[in-house]
Each structure stands twice: as structure tokens, then as C-alpha cells.
Coordinates of N, CA and C in Angstrom, one line a residue:
Chain Q
T1 N 0.8 -1.3 0.0 CA -0.1 0.2 -0.1 C 1.1 1.0 -0.1
Q2 N 0.6 2.3 -1.0 CA 1.5 3.4 -0.9 C 0.8 4.4 0.1
L3 N 1.5 5.3 0.5 CA 1.2 6.3 1.4 C 1.9 7.7 1.0
L4 N 1.0 8.5 1.3 CA 1.6 9.9 0.9 C 1.3 10.9 2.2
E5 N 2.4 11.0 3.1 CA 2.3 12.2 4.2 C 2.4 13.4 3.8
Q6 N 1.4 14.4 4.3 CA 1.2 15.5 3.8 C 1.5 16.5 5.1
S7 N 2.5 17.4 4.8 CA 2.9 18.5 6.2 C 2.7 19.8 5.9
P8 N 2.5 20.8 6.5 CA 1.6 20.3 8.0 C 0.2 20.2 7.6
Q9 N -0.4 19.7 8.5 CA -1.7 19.6 8.4 C -2.6 20.7 8.5
F10 N -2.3 21.6 9.4 CA -3.0 23.1 9.3 C -1.8 23.9 9.2
L11 N -2.3 25.1 8.6 CA -1.3 26.6 8.3 C -2.3 27.5 8.4
S12 N -1.8 28.3 9.3 CA -2.5 30.0 9.4 C -1.6 30.9 9.4
I13 N -1.6 31.8 8.4 CA -0.9 32.7 8.1 C -1.4 34.0 7.6
Q14 N -0.7 35.3 7.7 CA -1.1 36.3 7.3 C -0.9 36.7 5.9
E15 N -1.8 37.4 5.3 CA -1.6 37.9 4.0 C -0.3 38.4 3.9
G16 N 0.2 37.8 2.6 CA 1.8 38.4 2.3 C 2.9 37.5 2.4
E17 N 2.4 36.7 3.5 CA 3.3 35.7 3.7 C 3.5 34.5 2.7
N18 N 4.8 33.8 2.7 CA 5.1 32.7 1.8 C 4.9 31.3 2.7
L19 N 4.7 30.3 2.2 CA 4.6 29.1 3.0 C 4.9 28.1 1.9
T20 N 5.3 26.6 2.3 CA 5.5 25.7 1.8 C 4.6 24.3 2.3
V21 N 4.0 23.8 1.2 CA 3.6 22.4 1.8 C 4.1 21.3 1.4
Y22 N 4.4 20.2 2.1 CA 5.1 19.1 1.6 C 4.3 18.0 1.6
C23 N 4.5 16.9 0.7 CA 4.0 15.7 0.3 C 5.3 14.4 0.3
N24 N 5.1 13.7 0.9 CA 6.3 12.7 1.1 C 6.0 11.4 1.4
S25 N 6.6 10.3 0.5 CA 6.2 9.0 0.4 C 7.6 8.0 0.7
S26 N 7.4 7.0 0.8 CA 8.7 5.9 0.7 C 8.6 5.3 -0.7
S27 N 7.5 5.4 -1.4 CA 7.3 4.9 -2.7 C 7.6 6.0 -3.9
V28 N 7.8 5.4 -4.9 CA 7.8 6.3 -6.3 C 6.8 6.3 -6.9
F29 N 6.0 7.4 -7.3 CA 5.3 7.6 -8.1 C 5.3 7.9 -9.8
S30 N 4.4 7.7 -10.5 CA 4.9 8.0 -11.8 C 4.4 9.2 -12.2
S31 N 3.2 9.6 -11.2 CA 3.0 11.5 -11.4 C 2.7 11.8 -9.8
L32 N 2.5 13.1 -9.6 CA 2.3 13.9 -8.5 C 1.1 14.9 -9.0
Q33 N -0.2 14.9 -8.4 CA -0.9 15.8 -8.7 C -1.3 16.8 -7.5
W34 N -1.5 18.1 -7.6 CA -1.7 18.7 -6.4 C -3.4 19.5 -6.6
Y35 N -4.4 19.2 -5.8 CA -5.7 19.7 -5.9 C -5.9 20.4 -5.1
R36 N -6.8 21.6 -5.2 CA -7.4 22.5 -4.2 C -8.9 22.4 -4.0
Q37 N -9.2 22.2 -2.8 CA -10.8 22.3 -2.4 C -11.2 23.4 -1.6
E38 N -12.5 23.7 -2.0 CA -13.0 25.1 -1.1 C -14.3 24.3 -0.2
P39 N -14.5 24.9 0.7 CA -15.7 24.2 1.2 C -16.8 24.1 0.6
G40 N -17.6 22.9 0.8 CA -18.7 22.5 0.2 C -18.5 22.1 -1.3
E41 N -17.3 22.2 -1.8 CA -17.1 21.5 -3.1 C -16.1 20.7 -3.3
G42 N -16.0 19.7 -4.5 CA -15.1 19.1 -4.6 C -13.6 19.3 -5.1
P43 N -12.9 18.6 -5.0 CA -11.1 19.0 -5.4 C -11.2 19.4 -6.7
V44 N -10.3 20.5 -7.1 CA -10.3 20.9 -8.3 C -8.4 20.7 -8.7
L45 N -8.0 20.1 -9.7 CA -7.0 19.9 -10.0 C -6.2 21.2 -10.6
L46 N -4.8 21.6 -9.7 CA -4.1 22.5 -9.9 C -2.9 22.4 -11.0
V47 N -2.5 21.1 -10.9 CA -1.0 20.9 -11.5 C -0.8 19.3 -11.6
T48 N -0.5 18.7 -12.6 CA 0.2 17.4 -12.4 C 1.8 17.4 -12.8
V49 N 2.5 16.8 -12.3 CA 3.9 16.7 -12.3 C 4.3 15.4 -12.8
V50 N 5.3 15.1 -13.5 CA 5.7 13.5 -14.1 C 7.1 13.4 -14.1
T51 N 8.0 14.6 -14.0 CA 9.4 14.1 -14.0 C 10.1 14.4 -12.9
G52 N 11.0 13.6 -12.7 CA 11.8 13.8 -11.3 C 12.7 15.3 -11.7
G53 N 12.3 16.2 -10.2 CA 12.9 17.5 -10.5 C 12.1 18.3 -11.2
E54 N 11.1 18.1 -11.6 CA 10.4 18.9 -12.5 C 9.8 20.0 -11.6
V55 N 9.9 21.5 -12.2 CA 9.3 22.4 -11.5 C 8.1 23.0 -12.2
K56 N 6.8 23.3 -11.9 CA 6.0 24.1 -12.6 C 5.6 25.2 -11.6
K57 N 5.1 26.3 -12.7 CA 4.5 27.6 -11.7 C 3.1 27.8 -12.1
L58 N 2.4 28.3 -11.4 CA 1.1 28.7 -11.8 C 0.9 29.8 -11.0
K59 N 1.1 30.8 -11.5 CA 1.2 32.6 -10.9 C 1.9 32.2 -9.7
R60 N 1.3 32.5 -8.3 CA 2.4 32.7 -7.4 C 2.6 31.2 -6.6
L61 N 2.0 30.4 -7.5 CA 2.2 28.9 -6.8 C 3.3 28.1 -7.6
T62 N 4.3 27.4 -6.9 CA 5.5 27.0 -7.5 C 5.1 25.5 -7.0
F63 N 5.3 24.3 -7.7 CA 5.1 22.9 -7.7 C 6.4 22.2 -7.9
Q64 N 6.9 21.5 -7.0 CA 8.4 20.4 -7.4 C 8.1 19.3 -7.0
F65 N 8.5 18.5 -8.2 CA 8.6 16.7 -7.7 C 9.9 16.4 -7.5
G66 N 10.1 15.7 -6.6 CA 11.5 15.3 -6.1 C 12.0 14.6 -7.1
D67 N 13.4 14.7 -7.2 CA 14.3 14.0 -8.2 C 14.1 12.3 -8.3
A68 N 13.8 11.8 -7.0 CA 13.5 10.3 -6.9 C 12.2 10.2 -7.2
R69 N 11.2 11.1 -7.4 CA 9.7 10.9 -7.8 C 8.8 10.2 -6.4
K70 N 9.6 10.8 -5.1 CA 9.0 10.3 -3.9 C 8.4 11.3 -3.1
D71 N 8.5 12.5 -3.7 CA 8.1 13.7 -2.8 C 7.9 14.6 -3.6
S72 N 6.9 15.7 -2.9 CA 6.6 17.0 -4.0 C 6.5 18.2 -2.8
S73 N 6.4 19.3 -3.3 CA 6.2 20.6 -2.5 C 5.6 21.6 -3.3
L74 N 4.7 22.3 -2.4 CA 3.7 23.3 -3.1 C 4.5 24.8 -2.4
H75 N 4.7 25.5 -2.9 CA 5.4 26.7 -2.4 C 4.2 28.0 -3.0
I76 N 3.9 28.8 -1.9 CA 3.0 30.1 -2.4 C 3.7 31.1 -1.9
T77 N 3.7 32.2 -2.8 CA 4.5 33.2 -2.5 C 3.5 34.5 -2.2
A78 N 3.8 35.1 -1.1 CA 2.9 36.4 -1.0 C 1.5 36.0 -1.0
A79 N 0.9 35.1 0.0 CA -0.2 34.3 0.1 C -1.5 35.3 0.4
Q80 N -2.5 35.2 -0.4 CA -3.6 35.9 -0.3 C -4.9 35.3 0.2
P81 N -6.0 36.0 0.8 CA -7.0 35.3 1.6 C -7.6 34.4 0.4
G82 N -7.6 34.6 -0.9 CA -8.2 33.9 -1.8 C -7.6 32.6 -2.1
D83 N -6.4 32.3 -1.5 CA -5.5 31.2 -1.3 C -6.1 30.0 -0.3
T84 N -6.7 30.6 0.6 CA -7.5 29.6 1.7 C -8.3 28.4 1.0
G85 N -8.1 27.2 1.6 CA -8.6 25.9 1.2 C -7.9 24.9 1.7
L86 N -8.4 24.0 1.2 CA -7.8 22.5 1.5 C -6.9 22.0 0.2
Y87 N -5.7 21.6 0.5 CA -4.7 21.5 -0.7 C -4.3 20.0 -0.2
L88 N -4.5 19.3 -1.5 CA -4.5 17.8 -1.4 C -3.4 17.4 -2.5
C89 N -2.3 16.5 -2.3 CA -1.6 16.0 -3.0 C -2.0 14.6 -3.6
A90 N -1.7 14.0 -4.6 CA -2.1 12.7 -4.9 C -1.1 12.1 -6.1
G91 N -0.7 10.8 -5.6 CA 0.2 10.1 -6.5 C -0.3 9.0 -7.3
G92 N -0.1 9.0 -8.5 CA -0.4 8.0 -9.3 C 0.6 7.0 -9.5
A93 N 0.1 5.7 -9.7 CA 1.1 4.6 -9.8 C 1.5 4.0 -10.8
G94 N 0.4 4.2 -11.8 CA 0.7 3.4 -13.1 C 0.7 1.9 -13.3
G95 N 1.2 1.4 -14.0 CA 1.3 -0.1 -14.0 C -0.3 -0.5 -14.1
T96 N -0.4 -1.8 -13.0 CA -1.7 -2.3 -13.1 C -2.9 -1.4 -12.4
S97 N -2.3 -0.3 -11.7 CA -3.1 0.7 -11.0 C -3.2 1.9 -12.0
Y98 N -3.5 1.6 -12.9 CA -4.1 2.7 -14.1 C -5.0 3.7 -13.5
G99 N -5.0 5.1 -13.5 CA -6.2 5.7 -13.2 C -6.1 6.0 -11.6
K100 N -5.8 5.1 -11.0 CA -6.0 5.1 -9.4 C -4.7 6.3 -8.8
L101 N -5.5 7.0 -7.9 CA -4.5 7.9 -7.1 C -4.7 7.6 -5.7
T102 N -3.4 7.8 -5.0 CA -3.2 7.9 -3.6 C -3.2 9.3 -3.0
F103 N -4.1 9.6 -2.3 CA -4.4 11.0 -1.8 C -3.5 11.1 -0.6
G104 N -2.9 12.4 0.0 CA -2.5 12.7 1.3 C -3.7 13.2 2.0
Q105 N -3.3 13.3 3.5 CA -4.4 13.7 4.0 C -4.8 15.1 3.9
G106 N -4.0 16.1 3.3 CA -4.5 17.4 3.2 C -3.9 18.4 3.9
T107 N -3.8 19.4 3.5 CA -3.2 20.8 4.4 C -4.6 21.9 4.4
I108 N -4.8 22.1 5.6 CA -5.8 23.2 5.4 C -5.2 24.5 5.7
L109 N -5.1 25.3 4.8 CA -4.6 26.6 4.7 C -5.7 27.6 5.0
T110 N -5.4 28.9 5.8 CA -6.0 29.7 6.1 C -5.2 30.9 6.2
V111 N -5.6 31.8 5.3 CA -5.0 33.0 5.0 C -5.8 34.3 5.7
H112 N -5.3 35.0 6.6 CA -5.8 36.2 7.2 C -5.4 37.4 6.6
P113 N -6.6 38.3 6.2 CA -6.2 39.6 5.8 C -5.4 40.4 6.6
Chain I
N1 N -22.2 22.6 -20.5 CA -21.2 21.2 -20.1 C -21.2 21.3 -18.3
A2 N -21.9 20.1 -17.8 CA -22.0 20.3 -16.2 C -20.9 19.6 -15.7
G3 N -20.0 18.9 -16.5 CA -19.0 18.2 -15.8 C -19.6 16.8 -15.0
V4 N -19.3 16.8 -13.9 CA -19.7 15.7 -13.1 C -20.7 16.2 -11.9
T5 N -21.9 15.6 -12.2 CA -23.0 16.0 -11.2 C -23.4 14.7 -10.2
Q6 N -23.6 15.1 -9.0 CA -24.2 14.0 -7.9 C -25.3 14.4 -7.1
T7 N -26.0 13.7 -6.9 CA -27.2 13.6 -6.5 C -27.8 12.6 -5.3
P8 N -28.0 12.8 -4.1 CA -28.4 14.2 -3.5 C -27.0 14.9 -3.1
K9 N -27.2 15.8 -2.6 CA -26.4 17.1 -1.9 C -26.2 16.8 -0.6
F10 N -27.5 16.3 0.1 CA -27.2 15.9 1.6 C -28.2 14.8 1.9
Q11 N -27.8 14.0 2.6 CA -28.8 12.9 2.8 C -28.8 12.4 4.6
V12 N -29.7 12.5 5.3 CA -29.7 11.7 6.5 C -30.6 10.3 6.4
L13 N -29.6 9.6 6.7 CA -30.2 8.1 7.1 C -30.2 7.3 8.4
K14 N -31.2 6.6 8.7 CA -31.1 5.7 9.9 C -30.4 4.7 9.8
T15 N -29.7 4.1 10.7 CA -29.0 2.9 11.0 C -29.9 2.0 10.2
G16 N -29.0 1.0 9.1 CA -29.9 -0.1 8.6 C -30.6 0.4 7.3
Q17 N -31.2 1.8 7.1 CA -31.6 1.9 5.9 C -30.6 1.9 4.5
S18 N -31.1 2.1 3.6 CA -30.5 1.8 2.3 C -30.6 2.9 1.5
M19 N -29.6 3.3 0.6 CA -29.7 4.5 -0.2 C -28.7 4.1 -1.3
T20 N -29.1 4.8 -2.5 CA -28.2 5.1 -3.9 C -27.9 6.6 -4.0
L21 N -26.5 6.5 -4.2 CA -26.0 7.7 -4.6 C -25.6 7.7 -6.1
Q22 N -26.0 9.0 -6.7 CA -26.0 8.9 -8.0 C -25.0 9.7 -8.7
C23 N -24.4 9.3 -9.8 CA -23.2 10.1 -10.3 C -23.3 10.4 -11.8
A24 N -23.2 11.3 -12.6 CA -23.2 11.6 -14.1 C -22.1 12.3 -14.5
Q25 N -21.5 11.9 -15.7 CA -20.5 12.7 -16.2 C -20.8 13.0 -17.5
D26 N -20.7 14.2 -18.3 CA -20.7 14.5 -19.4 C -19.6 14.7 -20.4
M27 N -18.4 14.3 -20.0 CA -17.2 14.4 -20.4 C -16.7 13.4 -21.3
N28 N -17.5 12.3 -21.5 CA -17.4 11.1 -22.4 C -15.8 10.4 -21.8
H29 N -15.9 10.4 -20.5 CA -14.5 9.9 -19.8 C -14.6 8.3 -19.6
N30 N -13.6 7.6 -19.7 CA -13.8 6.0 -19.7 C -14.0 5.8 -18.0
S31 N -13.1 6.4 -17.4 CA -12.9 5.8 -15.9 C -13.8 7.0 -14.9
M32 N -14.3 6.0 -14.1 CA -15.2 6.8 -13.0 C -14.8 6.0 -11.4
Y33 N -14.7 7.1 -10.5 CA -14.5 6.5 -9.2 C -15.4 7.1 -7.8
W34 N -15.4 6.7 -7.0 CA -16.1 7.0 -5.8 C -15.3 7.0 -4.6
Y35 N -15.3 8.2 -4.1 CA -14.3 8.4 -2.6 C -15.0 8.9 -1.5
R36 N -14.7 8.7 -0.3 CA -15.1 9.1 0.8 C -14.0 10.1 1.4
Q37 N -14.7 11.1 1.9 CA -13.7 12.3 2.6 C -13.8 12.1 4.1
D38 N -12.9 12.0 5.0 CA -13.1 12.1 6.4 C -12.1 13.1 6.9
P39 N -12.5 14.0 8.1 CA -11.6 14.7 8.4 C -10.3 14.2 8.7
G40 N -9.0 14.7 8.3 CA -7.8 14.3 8.5 C -7.4 13.0 7.8
M41 N -8.3 12.5 6.8 CA -7.9 11.4 6.4 C -7.7 11.5 4.8
G42 N -8.0 12.6 3.9 CA -7.9 12.9 2.7 C -8.8 12.2 1.9
L43 N -8.9 11.5 0.8 CA -9.9 11.0 -0.1 C -9.3 9.7 -0.2
R44 N -10.2 8.7 0.2 CA -10.0 7.3 0.1 C -11.1 6.6 -0.8
L45 N -10.3 5.9 -1.7 CA -11.1 5.2 -2.7 C -11.9 4.1 -2.3
I46 N -13.3 4.2 -2.7 CA -14.2 3.0 -2.4 C -14.3 1.9 -3.5
Y47 N -14.6 2.5 -4.6 CA -14.8 1.5 -6.1 C -14.2 2.4 -7.0
Y48 N -13.8 1.7 -8.1 CA -13.4 2.6 -9.3 C -14.1 1.6 -10.4
S49 N -14.3 2.4 -11.8 CA -14.7 1.9 -12.8 C -13.7 2.1 -14.0
A50 N -12.8 1.4 -14.5 CA -11.9 1.5 -15.6 C -12.6 2.0 -16.8
S51 N -13.5 1.2 -17.1 CA -14.2 1.6 -18.2 C -15.7 1.1 -18.2
E52 N -16.6 1.4 -19.0 CA -17.9 0.7 -18.8 C -17.8 -0.6 -18.8
G53 N -18.6 -1.3 -17.9 CA -18.8 -2.7 -17.9 C -17.7 -3.3 -16.7
T54 N -17.0 -2.5 -16.2 CA -15.8 -3.1 -15.4 C -16.0 -2.3 -13.9
T55 N -15.8 -2.9 -12.8 CA -15.7 -2.3 -11.7 C -14.9 -3.0 -10.5
D56 N -14.0 -2.1 -9.9 CA -13.2 -2.9 -8.9 C -13.1 -2.3 -7.5
K57 N -12.6 -3.2 -6.7 CA -12.7 -2.4 -5.3 C -11.4 -1.7 -5.1
G58 N -11.5 -0.2 -4.3 CA -10.8 0.5 -4.0 C -10.0 0.1 -2.6
E59 N -9.7 1.0 -1.7 CA -9.5 0.9 -0.6 C -10.1 0.6 0.6
V60 N -11.4 1.1 0.5 CA -12.5 1.0 1.6 C -13.9 0.5 0.9
P61 N -13.8 -0.8 0.5 CA -15.0 -1.1 -0.2 C -16.1 -1.9 0.4
N62 N -15.7 -2.0 1.9 CA -16.7 -2.9 2.6 C -18.1 -1.9 3.2
G63 N -19.0 -2.6 2.8 CA -20.3 -2.0 3.3 C -21.0 -1.2 1.9
Y64 N -20.3 -1.2 0.9 CA -20.7 -0.5 -0.4 C -20.9 -1.5 -1.7
N65 N -21.5 -1.2 -2.6 CA -22.0 -1.8 -3.9 C -22.2 -0.5 -5.0
V66 N -21.6 -0.8 -6.0 CA -21.5 0.2 -7.4 C -22.1 -0.3 -8.5
S67 N -22.8 0.3 -9.2 CA -23.2 -0.1 -10.7 C -22.6 0.9 -11.8
R68 N -21.8 0.3 -12.7 CA -21.7 1.3 -13.8 C -22.9 0.9 -14.9
L69 N -23.7 2.0 -14.7 CA -24.7 1.8 -15.3 C -24.7 2.1 -17.0
N70 N -24.0 2.8 -17.5 CA -23.4 3.0 -18.6 C -22.3 3.9 -18.6
K71 N -21.6 4.5 -19.8 CA -20.5 5.1 -19.8 C -20.6 6.5 -18.9
R72 N -21.9 7.0 -18.6 CA -21.9 8.4 -18.2 C -22.2 8.2 -16.8
E73 N -22.9 7.1 -16.2 CA -23.4 7.0 -15.1 C -22.8 6.1 -14.0
F74 N -22.3 6.2 -12.9 CA -21.7 5.2 -12.0 C -22.4 5.5 -10.4
S75 N -23.1 4.7 -10.0 CA -23.8 4.8 -8.9 C -23.3 3.9 -7.6
L76 N -23.4 4.6 -6.3 CA -22.9 4.0 -5.1 C -24.0 3.4 -4.1
R77 N -24.0 2.3 -3.8 CA -25.2 1.8 -2.9 C -24.7 1.4 -1.5
L78 N -25.4 1.9 -0.3 CA -25.2 1.6 0.9 C -26.5 0.6 1.0
E79 N -26.2 -0.4 1.2 CA -27.4 -1.6 1.6 C -27.7 -1.4 3.1
S80 N -27.0 -1.4 3.9 CA -27.4 -1.2 5.3 C -26.7 -0.1 6.2
A81 N -26.9 1.0 6.0 CA -26.3 2.2 6.6 C -25.6 2.0 8.0
A82 N -24.7 2.4 8.3 CA -23.7 2.4 9.6 C -23.2 3.6 10.0
P83 N -23.4 4.0 11.0 CA -22.9 5.5 11.6 C -21.5 5.6 10.9
S84 N -20.8 4.6 11.0 CA -19.3 4.4 10.2 C -19.3 5.3 8.7
Q85 N -20.3 5.0 8.2 CA -20.6 5.5 6.8 C -20.8 6.9 6.8
T86 N -21.1 7.5 7.8 CA -21.1 9.1 8.0 C -19.9 9.8 7.3
S87 N -20.0 10.8 6.1 CA -18.8 10.8 5.3 C -19.5 11.9 4.4
V88 N -18.3 12.5 3.7 CA -18.8 13.2 2.3 C -18.3 12.5 1.2
Y89 N -18.9 12.3 0.4 CA -18.6 11.4 -0.6 C -18.4 11.8 -2.0
F90 N -17.5 11.7 -2.9 CA -17.3 12.3 -4.3 C -17.1 11.2 -5.1
C91 N -17.8 11.8 -6.4 CA -17.6 10.9 -7.3 C -16.8 11.9 -8.4
A92 N -15.9 10.8 -9.3 CA -14.6 11.7 -10.0 C -14.9 11.0 -11.2
S93 N -14.3 11.5 -12.4 CA -13.8 10.9 -13.8 C -13.0 11.4 -14.2
S94 N -12.4 10.5 -15.3 CA -11.1 10.8 -15.7 C -11.0 10.2 -17.2
G95 N -10.5 11.0 -18.2 CA -10.3 10.5 -19.4 C -9.5 9.5 -19.9
R96 N -8.4 9.3 -19.2 CA -7.1 8.6 -20.0 C -7.1 7.6 -18.9
L97 N -6.4 6.4 -19.2 CA -6.2 5.5 -18.6 C -4.4 5.3 -18.2
A98 N -3.8 6.5 -18.5 CA -2.3 6.6 -18.2 C -2.1 6.7 -16.7
A99 N -1.2 6.6 -16.4 CA -0.8 6.5 -14.9 C -1.0 8.2 -14.3
Y100 N -1.0 9.3 -15.2 CA -1.1 10.5 -14.6 C -2.4 11.0 -15.0
N101 N -3.4 10.4 -15.1 CA -4.7 11.1 -15.8 C -5.2 11.7 -14.5
E102 N -5.7 12.8 -14.8 CA -6.3 13.9 -14.2 C -7.8 13.6 -14.1
Q103 N -8.3 13.7 -12.6 CA -9.3 13.4 -12.1 C -10.7 14.6 -11.9
F104 N -11.6 14.7 -12.3 CA -12.6 15.7 -12.4 C -13.8 15.3 -11.3
F105 N -13.7 16.1 -10.3 CA -14.9 15.9 -9.2 C -16.0 16.5 -9.3
G106 N -17.1 15.5 -8.7 CA -18.3 16.4 -8.5 C -18.4 17.0 -7.4
P107 N -19.4 17.5 -6.8 CA -19.6 18.7 -5.7 C -19.6 17.9 -4.4
G108 N -20.1 16.7 -4.5 CA -20.1 15.9 -3.3 C -21.5 15.8 -2.6
T109 N -21.6 14.3 -2.0 CA -22.6 14.4 -1.3 C -22.6 14.0 0.1
R110 N -23.1 14.7 1.1 CA -22.9 14.7 2.5 C -23.7 14.1 3.5
L111 N -23.5 12.9 3.8 CA -24.1 11.7 4.3 C -24.1 11.7 5.8
T112 N -25.1 11.7 6.7 CA -25.0 11.4 8.0 C -26.0 10.3 8.2
V113 N -25.4 9.3 9.1 CA -26.1 8.1 9.4 C -26.3 8.0 11.0
L114 N -27.5 8.2 11.3 CA -27.9 8.2 12.9 C -27.9 7.0 13.4

């Protein structure tokens, strides 16, 4: 069974601060996806990284896939109240597990004005 | 284009009652999934259907059954609800079978079992 550990579980910061969320595993994943979920809604995909060492940027969000494809990070620069939400990482296994994702526990981010 | 739709949005059941959660997608996706979300535990896969006519167990299938009615619809049934099944249920779909296919989620069904 593959596991993804996300940290921290909760993050409460002031507007303008920077933050990093980590997603770690002892297993190798074919891909790593990051989702954002707002209260009362389903998760929405932010990005997919598939190559070890890959870095993707989405405005103020920077996503990185570890060289060994076992870990990933999400860095937010100058956080805004609109960034508030639950952030989930999810790993894709490949092989006979086509289409199945393993989700981390999530990080609840609150950005105060 | 509605994406993934789920009904109902909220439901309260008594222990032992049965119900079916409905899910439909209009993106012509092959694969569909049912997850449950509990505080601090992320999303856990209950059942999935890689393609029309096939279903497979996920991480937490006990107490649930599914039906892939056609390519668009994938339902989740609780035959005898238990308080441990109180959760938020999400349906998702994806359009590729590759390892890094992205999943599109519905708005969820919040289920309480008393």
C-alpha cells in the first residue's frame, strides 16, 4: 500500500507571507498531482508533475517533484485570502493501477487579511 | 457542460436504511471513481470503474456496492447504512488510463447516518 504524508496538516498565516506544503512518501510515483478544495465543493486539479526534478509555476504557486519521484512540494509566494482552502497531493502509480490515485491527508490553509 | 454531477447533495439516514448515490459525467470519460472524505484522512477510494462494464474495489469497499450503468453513470449503494459511513462522498471521472490522468470531481454528497 502506497502512502502519502502531507505536512503541515494546518497552516494559518497572514496575507503576504510565503508558505510551503510538503508531500512525502517512501514509494515512487509515476506522477504527482496537486488539488485545491474549497468548503462544500469537490477538489479541483491545480497541476500534474511527472518528471523527477520537474518544477511548474502557476502564478504565485510553485510545484516541484522530487528527483526520486517520492516527494513533492507546493510553495505559495505572497499568500492572499483567496488562497484559503484544503490542498491535497495525489500520487499516480501506473502499471496495473492505471487511473488510481493515492491521496495525502490534506493541508488546511487559512490566509488572514 | 455540467462536468460531474452528484445527487443528492445532502442525506440523513437511520442505521440500517439503504440508499443509492447517483453520479453522472458528460465529458465522455472512460473511468469513474467513488471516494469518501473524512477529516484528517484525505480522500479514500471506495470503488472505481476503469471502463464501462468493469468495476473494482478500492481501499475501503466494505459496506458498499457500485453499478456502472453506462458510460455516463456510476452509482454507489449502501445496503445497510452504519454510523461509520457518515462522510462526504465524491464521485470523479477521468478521460485517460495513463498513470497520470487527471480526475474531475463532483460537488459531493454529505451523508449522515444516525
